Amino acid sequence: MPNHRPPQDPVKVFGFSTLAGLLAALALLGEPATPSARVVPPADQSPPASTSGGLDSLALAARIDRYLEASWEAEKVEPAPPAQDAEFLRRLYLDLAGKIPPVSAAREFLDNRDPEKRRQLVDRLLDSPAYATHLANTLRNLMLPGANANLQFQSLIPLFEAWLRLRLADDVRYDKLVGELLTVTTRDNVPFNPAAGGEPSPAAFFVANELKPENLAASTSRIFLGVQVQCAQCHNHPFARWKREQFWQLAAFFGGGNAGSPQARFGAGLQDNTDRKGIEIPGTGTIVPARFLDGSEPAWEAGAGKRATLARWVTSADNPYFARAIVNRLWYHFFGRGLVDPVDDIDEANPPSHPEILDELARQLVYHDFDLKYLIRAITATRAYQLSSLTTHASQEEPRRFARMSLRSMTGEQLFESLVQATGFPEQAPNQRNVFVVGANMGRAAFMNKFSDTGPSPTDHQASILQALTLMNGQLIADATSLNRGETVQAVLEAPFLDTGKRIEILYLATLTRRPTNDEAAKLNELVQKADTETKQKQALADVFWALLNSTEFALNH
């Protein structure tokens, strides 16, 4: 994979004799400029010799580093240099908080010389409300795929995501969270629809799957176990591991009950089913009993529902798939590639790139009672996560070597939240017009439609023509960079204690989470000073802000 930095310095290509040249140069920014701050690598902490016991997060990170370093040495891979502070700060905020940091946080971190500041930042973000909000959004996208772009399902999002956010804020462990989702029941008079006064609930998972046993079986297996069984729904494949009978045995756990009632279709009156009846394989007349994917027969407990019985098996520490599936998805979240890729196809025919890492992370997650924060602390402390995204050697081109950080496009939610953060525009309050708009009347939901994920992975970072035009020509950026309406622009321009250089620095910190290079600062300062009136100087600074917001560097998680 080639270096994504433009082949020539845009300052030299375009010059800054005109404002158009400046904007074109800034819009072509690829990877961030390398700041001068020295990186302090995380302290190495040797893990115990035995792999059977529990490791703290730093010891686990050190063990993962050793696995990766051994593979790099064996394959003659030269890893990228460490990420500079600005690069790490922006990356961590996007991955844990779902948005870029505010200017104050960027300044504080970049000026901090404490060698433990990266670890401290991880802890601070994990304890922040933004972490629960962002992880809830991430898990909702996983559990309700395509909801943003599907008008039929958009109404399912708010209360489902609110339920996730509340449970994550309470530090509910992942196995318990999934168990609660699979066993959810609702009262007859409480729908999931927020317009009808519904309560936060995971019932939308069942509604989005049309309460059909076959849909629920396929989604449960793919999302929570990383296993694709849906192809076996209609017939056996000669080379596939899973057979049609196994698929319908899994679906039997969702059969019966009140799934077909009109109220259940709207999220109300969901109940588990305590009968032990099997399910008919369509078109065969054959009824198969409920069985787990490993072929074992359930140990039915008195009074326990079928979904509750399935949930105990799915979330069990002994389940060979459950821990690996969430480990693989979290690795994908932080690196843009899974250890198993695609992430929802954990199978003998699709082995992991680093099986020892997948096994170790899964083993430690189980040992630590499915504590996702523990796992996140370990992953973000690894050398691999703290590498630069800049390609410095041809051996780094294969992304599944994890020898450099992949460039990842922001999700629609990350881009929206980052624009709100950078511009200072508030989101819409209840019963008020949203001043943060795209076009005539466009709020968050419509923004998500424009910027819904279009590529197979976050590393496919070429923005669509529609997305680019929406940003560059939309009302959103026009308002955000307006001298009259742009809150960040107004704050920067009206501060009497700031000179032009400091104003440019704040605009960079607000958008790219770094200070301008000496060359950038000199050229932009010269451009602004050339304006012959104060109003024109202000407009030049607003134009710089516009160009930064529309740069590739702003839109990428690097």
Coordinates of C-alpha atoms in Angstrom, one line a residue:
M1 CA 0.0 0.0 0.0
P2 CA 1.6 3.3 -1.1
N3 CA 2.2 6.2 1.2
H4 CA -0.9 8.3 1.3
R5 CA 0.9 11.6 1.7
P6 CA 0.8 13.6 -1.6
P7 CA 3.9 12.9 -3.7
Q8 CA 5.0 16.5 -3.6
D9 CA 4.7 19.1 -0.9
P10 CA 1.4 21.0 -1.6
V11 CA 3.0 24.2 -0.4
K12 CA 5.5 23.9 -3.3
V13 CA 2.9 22.7 -5.8
F14 CA 0.3 25.4 -5.3
G15 CA 2.1 28.2 -3.6
F16 CA -0.1 30.7 -1.6
S17 CA -0.3 33.6 -4.0
T18 CA -4.1 33.0 -4.1
L19 CA -6.6 31.8 -1.6
A20 CA -7.6 29.1 -4.1
G21 CA -4.1 27.8 -3.9
L22 CA -4.3 27.6 -0.1
L23 CA -7.6 25.8 -0.1
A24 CA -6.5 23.3 -2.7
A25 CA -3.3 22.5 -0.8
L26 CA -5.1 22.0 2.5
A27 CA -7.8 19.9 0.9
L28 CA -5.2 17.5 -0.3
L29 CA -3.7 17.0 3.1
G30 CA -3.3 13.3 3.6
E31 CA -1.4 11.9 6.6
P32 CA -0.8 14.4 9.4
A33 CA 2.4 16.4 9.5
T34 CA 4.9 14.9 12.0
P35 CA 5.0 17.0 15.1
S36 CA 8.3 17.5 16.9
A37 CA 7.1 16.2 20.3
R38 CA 9.1 13.1 21.5
V39 CA 7.1 9.9 22.0
V40 CA 7.5 8.1 25.3
P41 CA 6.8 4.4 24.6
P42 CA 4.7 2.5 27.2
A43 CA 6.8 0.7 29.9
D44 CA 7.5 -2.9 29.2
Q45 CA 6.1 -5.2 31.8
S46 CA 7.0 -8.9 31.6
P47 CA 4.1 -11.3 32.0
P48 CA 4.3 -14.4 34.1
A49 CA 5.7 -17.5 32.4
S50 CA 2.4 -19.4 32.6
T51 CA -0.4 -18.5 30.1
S52 CA -3.1 -20.1 32.3
G53 CA -3.3 -17.4 34.9
G54 CA -4.6 -13.8 34.7
L55 CA -2.5 -10.9 33.5
D56 CA -3.1 -7.3 34.2
S57 CA -3.7 -5.2 31.1
L58 CA -0.2 -3.9 30.7
A59 CA 1.2 -7.4 31.0
L60 CA -1.2 -8.6 28.4
A61 CA -0.2 -5.8 26.1
A62 CA 3.5 -6.8 26.6
R63 CA 2.6 -10.4 25.7
I64 CA 0.8 -9.3 22.5
D65 CA 3.7 -7.2 21.6
R66 CA 6.0 -10.2 21.9
Y67 CA 3.8 -12.3 19.6
L68 CA 3.7 -9.5 17.0
E69 CA 7.4 -8.8 17.2
A70 CA 8.2 -12.5 16.7
S71 CA 6.0 -12.6 13.6
W72 CA 7.6 -9.4 12.3
E73 CA 11.1 -10.8 12.8
A74 CA 10.1 -14.1 11.1
E75 CA 8.6 -12.3 8.1
K76 CA 11.4 -9.7 8.0
V77 CA 8.9 -6.9 8.6
E78 CA 10.1 -3.5 9.6
P79 CA 7.4 -1.8 11.7
A80 CA 6.4 1.8 11.4
P81 CA 7.8 4.3 14.0
P82 CA 5.8 5.1 17.1
A83 CA 2.9 7.5 16.6
Q84 CA 3.6 11.0 17.8
D85 CA 1.5 12.4 20.6
A86 CA -0.9 14.3 18.3
E87 CA -1.6 11.3 16.2
F88 CA -2.2 9.1 19.2
L89 CA -4.4 11.6 20.9
R90 CA -6.7 12.0 17.9
R91 CA -6.8 8.3 17.3
L92 CA -7.7 7.4 20.9
Y93 CA -10.4 10.0 21.1
L94 CA -12.0 8.8 17.9
D95 CA -11.8 5.1 19.1
L96 CA -13.0 5.6 22.7
A97 CA -15.0 8.8 22.6
G98 CA -16.2 8.8 19.0
K99 CA -15.1 12.3 18.2
I100 CA -11.9 14.4 18.1
P101 CA -10.7 16.1 21.3
P102 CA -11.5 19.7 22.1
V103 CA -8.8 22.3 21.8
S104 CA -8.3 22.5 25.6
A105 CA -7.7 18.7 25.8
A106 CA -5.4 18.7 22.9
R107 CA -3.2 21.5 24.3
E108 CA -3.1 19.9 27.8
F109 CA -2.0 16.5 26.4
L110 CA 0.5 17.8 23.9
D111 CA 2.1 20.0 26.5
N112 CA 2.2 17.3 29.2
R113 CA 5.6 15.7 29.7
D114 CA 4.4 12.9 32.0
P115 CA 5.6 9.6 30.6
E116 CA 2.4 7.9 31.8
K117 CA 0.1 10.4 30.1
R118 CA -1.1 8.0 27.4
R119 CA -2.2 5.4 29.9
Q120 CA -3.8 8.1 32.0
L121 CA -5.7 9.4 29.0
V122 CA -7.1 5.9 28.3
D123 CA -8.3 5.6 31.9
R124 CA -9.9 9.1 31.8
L125 CA -11.7 8.4 28.5
L126 CA -13.0 4.9 29.7
D127 CA -14.5 6.6 32.7
S128 CA -16.2 9.4 30.7
P129 CA -19.8 9.4 29.5
A130 CA -18.5 9.7 25.9
Y131 CA -17.1 6.2 26.2
A132 CA -20.5 4.6 27.0
T133 CA -22.1 6.7 24.3
H134 CA -19.7 5.7 21.6
L135 CA -19.5 2.0 22.5
A136 CA -23.3 1.9 22.6
N137 CA -23.3 3.4 19.1
T138 CA -20.7 1.0 18.0
L139 CA -22.6 -2.1 19.4
R140 CA -25.9 -0.8 18.1
N141 CA -24.4 -0.6 14.6
L142 CA -23.3 -4.2 15.1
M143 CA -26.6 -5.5 16.5
L144 CA -28.9 -3.5 14.2
P145 CA -26.9 -3.4 11.0
G146 CA -28.2 -1.0 8.3
A147 CA -30.6 0.8 10.6
N148 CA -29.1 4.2 9.8
A149 CA -29.8 3.9 6.1
N150 CA -33.2 2.2 6.4
L151 CA -36.1 4.4 7.1
Q152 CA -38.1 1.5 8.3
F153 CA -35.6 0.7 11.1
Q154 CA -34.5 4.2 12.1
S155 CA -37.2 4.4 14.7
L156 CA -35.6 1.4 16.4
I157 CA -32.4 3.2 17.2
P158 CA -33.0 5.6 20.0
L159 CA -34.3 3.3 22.8
F160 CA -32.1 0.4 21.8
E161 CA -29.0 2.6 21.9
A162 CA -30.3 4.2 25.2
W163 CA -30.5 0.8 26.7
L164 CA -26.9 -0.1 25.7
R165 CA -25.6 3.3 26.9
L166 CA -27.2 2.8 30.4
R167 CA -25.9 -0.7 30.7
L168 CA -22.4 0.3 29.7
A169 CA -22.4 3.3 32.0
D170 CA -23.2 0.8 34.8
D171 CA -20.2 -1.3 33.8
V172 CA -22.3 -4.3 33.0
R173 CA -20.0 -7.1 31.7
Y174 CA -20.4 -8.1 28.1
D175 CA -21.7 -11.6 28.8
K176 CA -24.4 -10.3 31.0
L177 CA -25.3 -7.6 28.5
V178 CA -25.8 -10.1 25.7
G179 CA -27.7 -12.4 28.0
E180 CA -30.1 -9.6 28.9
L181 CA -30.6 -8.9 25.2
L182 CA -31.4 -12.5 24.2
T183 CA -33.8 -12.9 27.1
V184 CA -35.6 -9.6 27.0
T185 CA -39.3 -9.5 27.8
T186 CA -41.6 -6.5 27.6
R187 CA -45.0 -5.7 29.1
D188 CA -48.0 -5.7 26.9
N189 CA -48.5 -1.9 27.1
V190 CA -44.9 -0.8 26.7
P191 CA -43.8 -0.5 23.1
F192 CA -40.2 0.1 22.0
N193 CA -41.2 3.1 19.9
P194 CA -39.9 6.4 21.6
A195 CA -42.8 8.3 20.0
A196 CA -45.1 6.2 22.1
G197 CA -43.3 6.7 25.3
G198 CA -41.4 3.5 25.3
E199 CA -38.6 2.6 27.8
P200 CA -35.0 1.8 26.9
S201 CA -34.9 -1.8 25.8
P202 CA -33.1 -4.3 23.6
A203 CA -36.4 -5.4 22.1
A204 CA -35.5 -3.7 18.8
F205 CA -33.1 -6.6 18.1
F206 CA -36.2 -8.9 17.8
V207 CA -38.3 -6.4 15.9
A208 CA -35.5 -5.8 13.4
N209 CA -35.3 -9.5 12.8
E210 CA -39.1 -9.6 12.3
L211 CA -39.3 -12.0 15.3
K212 CA -38.7 -14.9 12.9
P213 CA -36.8 -17.8 14.4
E214 CA -34.6 -18.2 11.3
N215 CA -33.6 -14.5 11.3
L216 CA -32.9 -14.5 15.0
A217 CA -30.8 -17.7 14.8
A218 CA -28.7 -16.3 11.9
S219 CA -28.2 -12.9 13.6
T220 CA -27.4 -14.4 17.0
S221 CA -24.8 -16.7 15.5
R222 CA -23.2 -14.1 13.3
I223 CA -23.2 -11.2 15.8
F224 CA -22.4 -12.9 19.0
L225 CA -20.5 -16.0 17.9
G226 CA -18.8 -14.8 14.7
V227 CA -20.3 -17.8 12.9
Q228 CA -22.1 -17.7 9.6
V229 CA -24.9 -20.3 9.6
Q230 CA -27.5 -18.6 7.5
C231 CA -26.4 -20.3 4.3
A232 CA -27.5 -23.6 5.7
Q233 CA -31.1 -22.3 6.1
C234 CA -32.3 -23.6 2.8
H235 CA -30.0 -26.5 2.0
N236 CA -26.8 -28.3 2.8
H237 CA -23.6 -27.1 1.1
P238 CA -21.2 -29.9 0.2
F239 CA -18.1 -28.2 1.7
A240 CA -19.8 -26.2 4.5
R241 CA -19.4 -27.2 8.1
W242 CA -22.9 -26.3 9.2
K243 CA -25.8 -28.3 8.0
R244 CA -29.4 -27.4 7.5
E245 CA -30.6 -29.5 10.4
Q246 CA -28.1 -27.7 12.7
F247 CA -29.4 -24.3 11.5
W248 CA -33.0 -25.1 12.4
Q249 CA -32.1 -26.7 15.7
L250 CA -30.6 -23.4 16.6
A251 CA -33.7 -21.6 15.3
A252 CA -35.9 -23.8 17.5
F253 CA -34.8 -21.8 20.6
F254 CA -36.7 -18.8 19.2
G255 CA -39.8 -20.7 18.1
G256 CA -43.3 -20.6 19.6
G257 CA -44.4 -18.1 22.2
N258 CA -46.2 -14.9 21.1
A259 CA -43.7 -13.9 18.4
G260 CA -46.5 -13.7 15.8
S261 CA -48.8 -11.5 17.8
P262 CA -49.4 -7.9 16.4
Q263 CA -48.2 -6.2 19.6
A264 CA -45.0 -8.2 19.7
R265 CA -44.2 -7.0 16.2
F266 CA -44.0 -3.5 17.7
G267 CA -41.8 -4.5 20.7
A268 CA -44.6 -5.0 23.3
G269 CA -45.5 -8.1 25.0
L270 CA -42.4 -10.1 24.3
Q271 CA -42.2 -13.2 26.4
D272 CA -39.8 -16.2 26.5
N273 CA -41.3 -19.6 25.7
T274 CA -41.0 -22.4 28.2
D275 CA -42.3 -25.3 26.0
R276 CA -39.8 -27.8 24.7
K277 CA -41.3 -28.1 21.3
G278 CA -39.0 -28.3 18.3
I279 CA -39.4 -26.5 15.0
E280 CA -40.3 -27.8 11.5
I281 CA -37.8 -27.5 8.7
P282 CA -39.8 -25.8 6.0
G283 CA -41.0 -28.0 3.2
T284 CA -39.9 -31.2 4.8
G285 CA -42.4 -32.1 7.5
T286 CA -39.5 -32.9 9.8
I287 CA -39.5 -31.4 13.3
V288 CA -36.1 -31.0 14.9
P289 CA -35.5 -30.3 18.6
A290 CA -33.5 -27.3 20.0
R291 CA -29.8 -28.1 20.0
F292 CA -26.7 -25.9 20.4
L293 CA -24.3 -25.4 17.5
D294 CA -21.8 -27.8 19.0
G295 CA -24.5 -30.5 18.8
S296 CA -25.0 -30.8 22.6
E297 CA -28.5 -31.1 24.0
P298 CA -29.7 -28.4 26.4
A299 CA -29.9 -29.2 30.1
W300 CA -33.4 -27.8 30.6
E301 CA -34.0 -26.2 33.9
A302 CA -37.5 -26.2 35.5
G303 CA -39.4 -23.1 34.3
A304 CA -36.5 -21.8 32.2
G305 CA -37.5 -20.4 28.8
K306 CA -35.9 -21.5 25.6
R307 CA -34.2 -18.2 25.0
A308 CA -32.8 -18.1 28.5
T309 CA -31.4 -21.6 28.0
L310 CA -29.8 -20.5 24.7
A311 CA -28.4 -17.4 26.3
R312 CA -26.6 -19.4 29.0
W313 CA -24.8 -21.4 26.3
V314 CA -24.0 -18.5 24.1
T315 CA -22.4 -16.4 26.9
S316 CA -20.8 -19.3 28.7
A317 CA -17.1 -19.1 29.4
D318 CA -16.8 -22.6 27.9
N319 CA -18.3 -21.5 24.6
P320 CA -15.5 -21.8 22.0
Y321 CA -16.9 -18.8 20.0
F322 CA -18.3 -16.2 22.3
A323 CA -15.1 -14.6 23.7
R324 CA -13.2 -14.9 20.4
A325 CA -16.0 -13.2 18.5
I326 CA -16.0 -10.0 20.7
V327 CA -12.2 -10.0 20.9
N328 CA -12.0 -10.1 17.1
R329 CA -14.6 -7.4 16.7
L330 CA -12.8 -5.1 19.2
W331 CA -9.5 -5.7 17.4
Y332 CA -11.2 -4.7 14.2
H333 CA -12.6 -1.6 15.9
F334 CA -9.1 -0.5 16.9
F335 CA -7.1 -1.6 13.9
G336 CA -9.5 -1.5 11.0
R337 CA -8.9 -5.3 10.4
G338 CA -9.8 -8.3 12.4
L339 CA -7.5 -11.1 13.5
V340 CA -10.1 -13.1 11.6
D341 CA -11.2 -11.3 8.5
P342 CA -14.1 -11.0 7.7
V343 CA -14.9 -10.5 11.4
D344 CA -18.1 -12.5 11.3
D345 CA -16.7 -15.6 9.7
I346 CA -14.7 -17.4 12.4
D347 CA -14.2 -20.8 10.8
E348 CA -11.5 -23.4 10.3
A349 CA -11.5 -22.5 6.6
N350 CA -10.8 -18.9 7.6
P351 CA -8.0 -19.0 10.1
P352 CA -6.8 -16.0 12.1
S353 CA -3.7 -14.1 11.1
H354 CA -2.3 -14.5 14.6
P355 CA -4.1 -17.4 16.3
E356 CA -2.0 -17.1 19.5
I357 CA -3.1 -13.5 19.9
L358 CA -6.8 -14.3 19.4
D359 CA -6.5 -17.2 21.9
E360 CA -4.6 -15.2 24.5
L361 CA -7.0 -12.2 24.4
A362 CA -10.0 -14.5 24.5
R363 CA -8.6 -16.5 27.4
Q364 CA -7.8 -13.3 29.4
L365 CA -11.2 -11.8 28.7
V366 CA -12.9 -14.9 30.1
Y367 CA -10.5 -14.8 33.1
H368 CA -11.5 -11.2 33.8
D369 CA -15.3 -11.9 33.6
F370 CA -15.8 -10.4 30.1
D371 CA -14.7 -6.9 31.2
L372 CA -14.4 -5.0 27.9
K373 CA -12.6 -2.1 29.6
Y374 CA -9.8 -4.5 30.7
L375 CA -9.5 -5.7 27.1
I376 CA -9.5 -2.1 25.7
R377 CA -6.8 -1.1 28.2
A378 CA -4.6 -3.9 27.0
I379 CA -5.1 -3.3 23.2
T380 CA -4.5 0.4 23.4
A381 CA -1.3 -0.2 25.4
T382 CA 0.2 -2.4 22.7
R383 CA 3.0 -1.2 20.5
A384 CA 0.9 -2.1 17.5
Y385 CA -1.9 0.3 18.4
Q386 CA 0.7 3.1 19.1
L387 CA 2.5 2.8 15.8
S388 CA 2.3 5.6 13.2
S389 CA 0.0 5.3 10.2
L390 CA 2.8 6.6 7.9
T391 CA 4.2 4.0 5.6
T392 CA 8.0 3.9 6.0
H393 CA 8.9 0.5 4.5
A394 CA 7.4 -1.8 1.9
S395 CA 7.0 -4.7 4.4
Q396 CA 4.3 -2.7 6.1
E397 CA 1.9 -2.9 3.2
E398 CA 0.0 -6.0 4.3
P399 CA -2.5 -4.6 6.8
R400 CA -2.9 -7.9 8.7
R401 CA 0.7 -7.8 9.8
F402 CA -0.3 -4.8 12.0
A403 CA 3.1 -3.3 11.4
R404 CA 1.6 0.2 11.0
M405 CA -1.7 1.7 11.8
S406 CA -4.2 1.5 9.0
L407 CA -5.8 4.7 7.7
R408 CA -9.5 4.4 8.6
S409 CA -12.3 6.6 7.4
M410 CA -14.5 8.0 10.1
T411 CA -17.9 6.5 10.6
G412 CA -20.9 8.8 9.9
E413 CA -21.4 9.2 13.7
Q414 CA -17.7 10.0 14.3
L415 CA -17.7 12.6 11.5
F416 CA -20.9 14.2 12.8
E417 CA -19.7 14.4 16.4
S418 CA -16.3 15.7 15.2
L419 CA -17.8 18.4 13.2
V420 CA -19.9 19.4 16.2
Q421 CA -16.8 19.4 18.3
A422 CA -14.7 21.4 15.9
T423 CA -17.3 24.0 14.9
G424 CA -18.9 24.5 18.3
F425 CA -22.4 24.1 16.9
P426 CA -24.8 22.4 19.4
E427 CA -27.1 19.6 18.4
Q428 CA -30.8 20.1 18.1
A429 CA -32.6 20.6 21.4
P430 CA -36.2 19.2 21.8
N431 CA -38.7 21.1 19.8
Q432 CA -36.1 23.4 18.4
R433 CA -34.7 23.8 15.0
N434 CA -31.3 22.2 14.6
V435 CA -28.7 24.8 13.7
F436 CA -26.3 22.1 12.8
V437 CA -27.8 21.2 9.4
V438 CA -26.8 19.9 6.0
G439 CA -28.9 21.5 3.3
A440 CA -32.4 22.8 3.9
N441 CA -33.6 20.7 6.8
M442 CA -31.1 18.0 7.6
G443 CA -30.3 16.8 11.1
R444 CA -28.4 13.9 12.5
A445 CA -30.5 11.1 10.9
A446 CA -30.3 12.6 7.5
F447 CA -26.6 13.2 7.9
M448 CA -26.2 9.5 8.7
N449 CA -28.1 8.7 5.5
K450 CA -25.6 10.7 3.5
F451 CA -22.6 9.3 5.4
S452 CA -23.6 5.7 6.1
D453 CA -20.8 3.2 5.7
T454 CA -20.4 2.4 2.0
G455 CA -17.3 0.2 1.9
P456 CA -16.6 -3.3 3.2
S457 CA -14.1 -2.0 5.8
P458 CA -13.2 1.3 7.5
T459 CA -9.9 1.2 5.7
D460 CA -11.7 1.9 2.4
H461 CA -11.3 5.6 3.0
Q462 CA -12.1 7.2 -0.3
A463 CA -15.1 9.5 0.3
S464 CA -18.0 9.2 -2.2
I465 CA -18.7 12.1 -4.5
L466 CA -22.0 12.7 -2.8
Q467 CA -20.3 12.9 0.6
A468 CA -17.6 15.2 -0.6
L469 CA -20.1 17.6 -2.3
T470 CA -22.4 17.5 0.8
L471 CA -19.5 18.7 3.0
M472 CA -17.8 21.2 0.7
N473 CA -21.0 22.8 -0.7
G474 CA -23.5 22.1 2.1
Q475 CA -25.0 24.5 4.5
L476 CA -23.3 22.7 7.4
I477 CA -19.8 23.9 6.5
A478 CA -21.0 27.2 5.2
D479 CA -22.6 28.0 8.5
A480 CA -19.7 26.6 10.5
T481 CA -17.1 28.8 8.8
S482 CA -19.3 31.9 8.6
L483 CA -18.1 35.1 10.2
N484 CA -21.6 35.6 11.5
R485 CA -22.7 32.1 12.6
G486 CA -19.5 30.1 13.0
E487 CA -19.0 29.7 16.8
T488 CA -15.4 28.6 16.7
V489 CA -14.5 31.2 14.1
Q490 CA -16.2 33.9 16.1
A491 CA -14.5 32.9 19.3
V492 CA -11.0 32.8 17.6
L493 CA -11.5 36.1 15.9
E494 CA -12.9 38.0 18.8
A495 CA -10.3 37.0 21.4
P496 CA -8.3 40.2 21.9
F497 CA -5.2 38.4 23.3
L498 CA -4.6 36.3 20.2
D499 CA -2.3 37.2 17.3
T500 CA -2.6 35.7 13.8
G501 CA -0.2 32.9 14.6
K502 CA -2.2 31.8 17.7
R503 CA -5.5 32.0 15.8
I504 CA -4.1 29.7 13.1
E505 CA -2.8 27.3 15.8
I506 CA -6.3 27.1 17.4
L507 CA -7.9 26.3 14.1
Y508 CA -5.5 23.5 13.6
L509 CA -6.0 22.1 17.1
A510 CA -9.7 22.3 16.6
T511 CA -9.7 20.3 13.4
L512 CA -6.6 18.3 13.0
T513 CA -5.6 17.9 16.7
R514 CA -2.1 19.2 16.0
R515 CA -0.3 22.4 15.7
P516 CA 0.7 23.6 12.2
T517 CA 4.2 22.9 11.0
N518 CA 6.6 25.8 10.9
D519 CA 6.2 26.0 7.1
E520 CA 2.3 25.9 7.3
A521 CA 2.3 28.5 10.0
A522 CA 4.6 30.9 8.1
K523 CA 2.7 30.5 4.8
L524 CA -0.7 31.0 6.3
N525 CA 0.4 33.9 8.5
E526 CA 1.7 35.6 5.4
L527 CA -1.5 34.9 3.5
V528 CA -3.6 36.5 6.2
Q529 CA -1.3 39.5 6.7
K530 CA -1.5 40.2 3.0
A531 CA -5.2 41.0 3.3
D532 CA -5.5 44.8 3.2
T533 CA -8.4 45.2 5.6
E534 CA -9.4 43.7 8.9
T535 CA -12.5 42.2 7.4
K536 CA -10.6 40.5 4.7
Q537 CA -8.1 39.1 7.2
K538 CA -11.0 37.6 9.2
Q539 CA -12.4 36.1 6.1
A540 CA -9.0 34.6 5.2
L541 CA -8.9 32.9 8.6
A542 CA -12.5 31.6 8.1
D543 CA -11.4 30.2 4.7
V544 CA -8.5 28.4 6.4
F545 CA -11.0 26.8 8.8
W546 CA -13.1 25.8 5.8
A547 CA -10.2 24.1 4.1
L548 CA -9.1 22.3 7.2
L549 CA -12.6 20.9 7.8
N550 CA -12.7 19.6 4.2
S551 CA -9.2 18.1 4.2
T552 CA -8.5 14.4 4.0
E553 CA -6.6 14.6 7.2
F554 CA -9.7 15.8 9.0
A555 CA -11.9 13.0 7.6
L556 CA -9.5 10.1 8.4
N557 CA -8.8 8.3 11.7
H558 CA -5.0 7.8 11.5

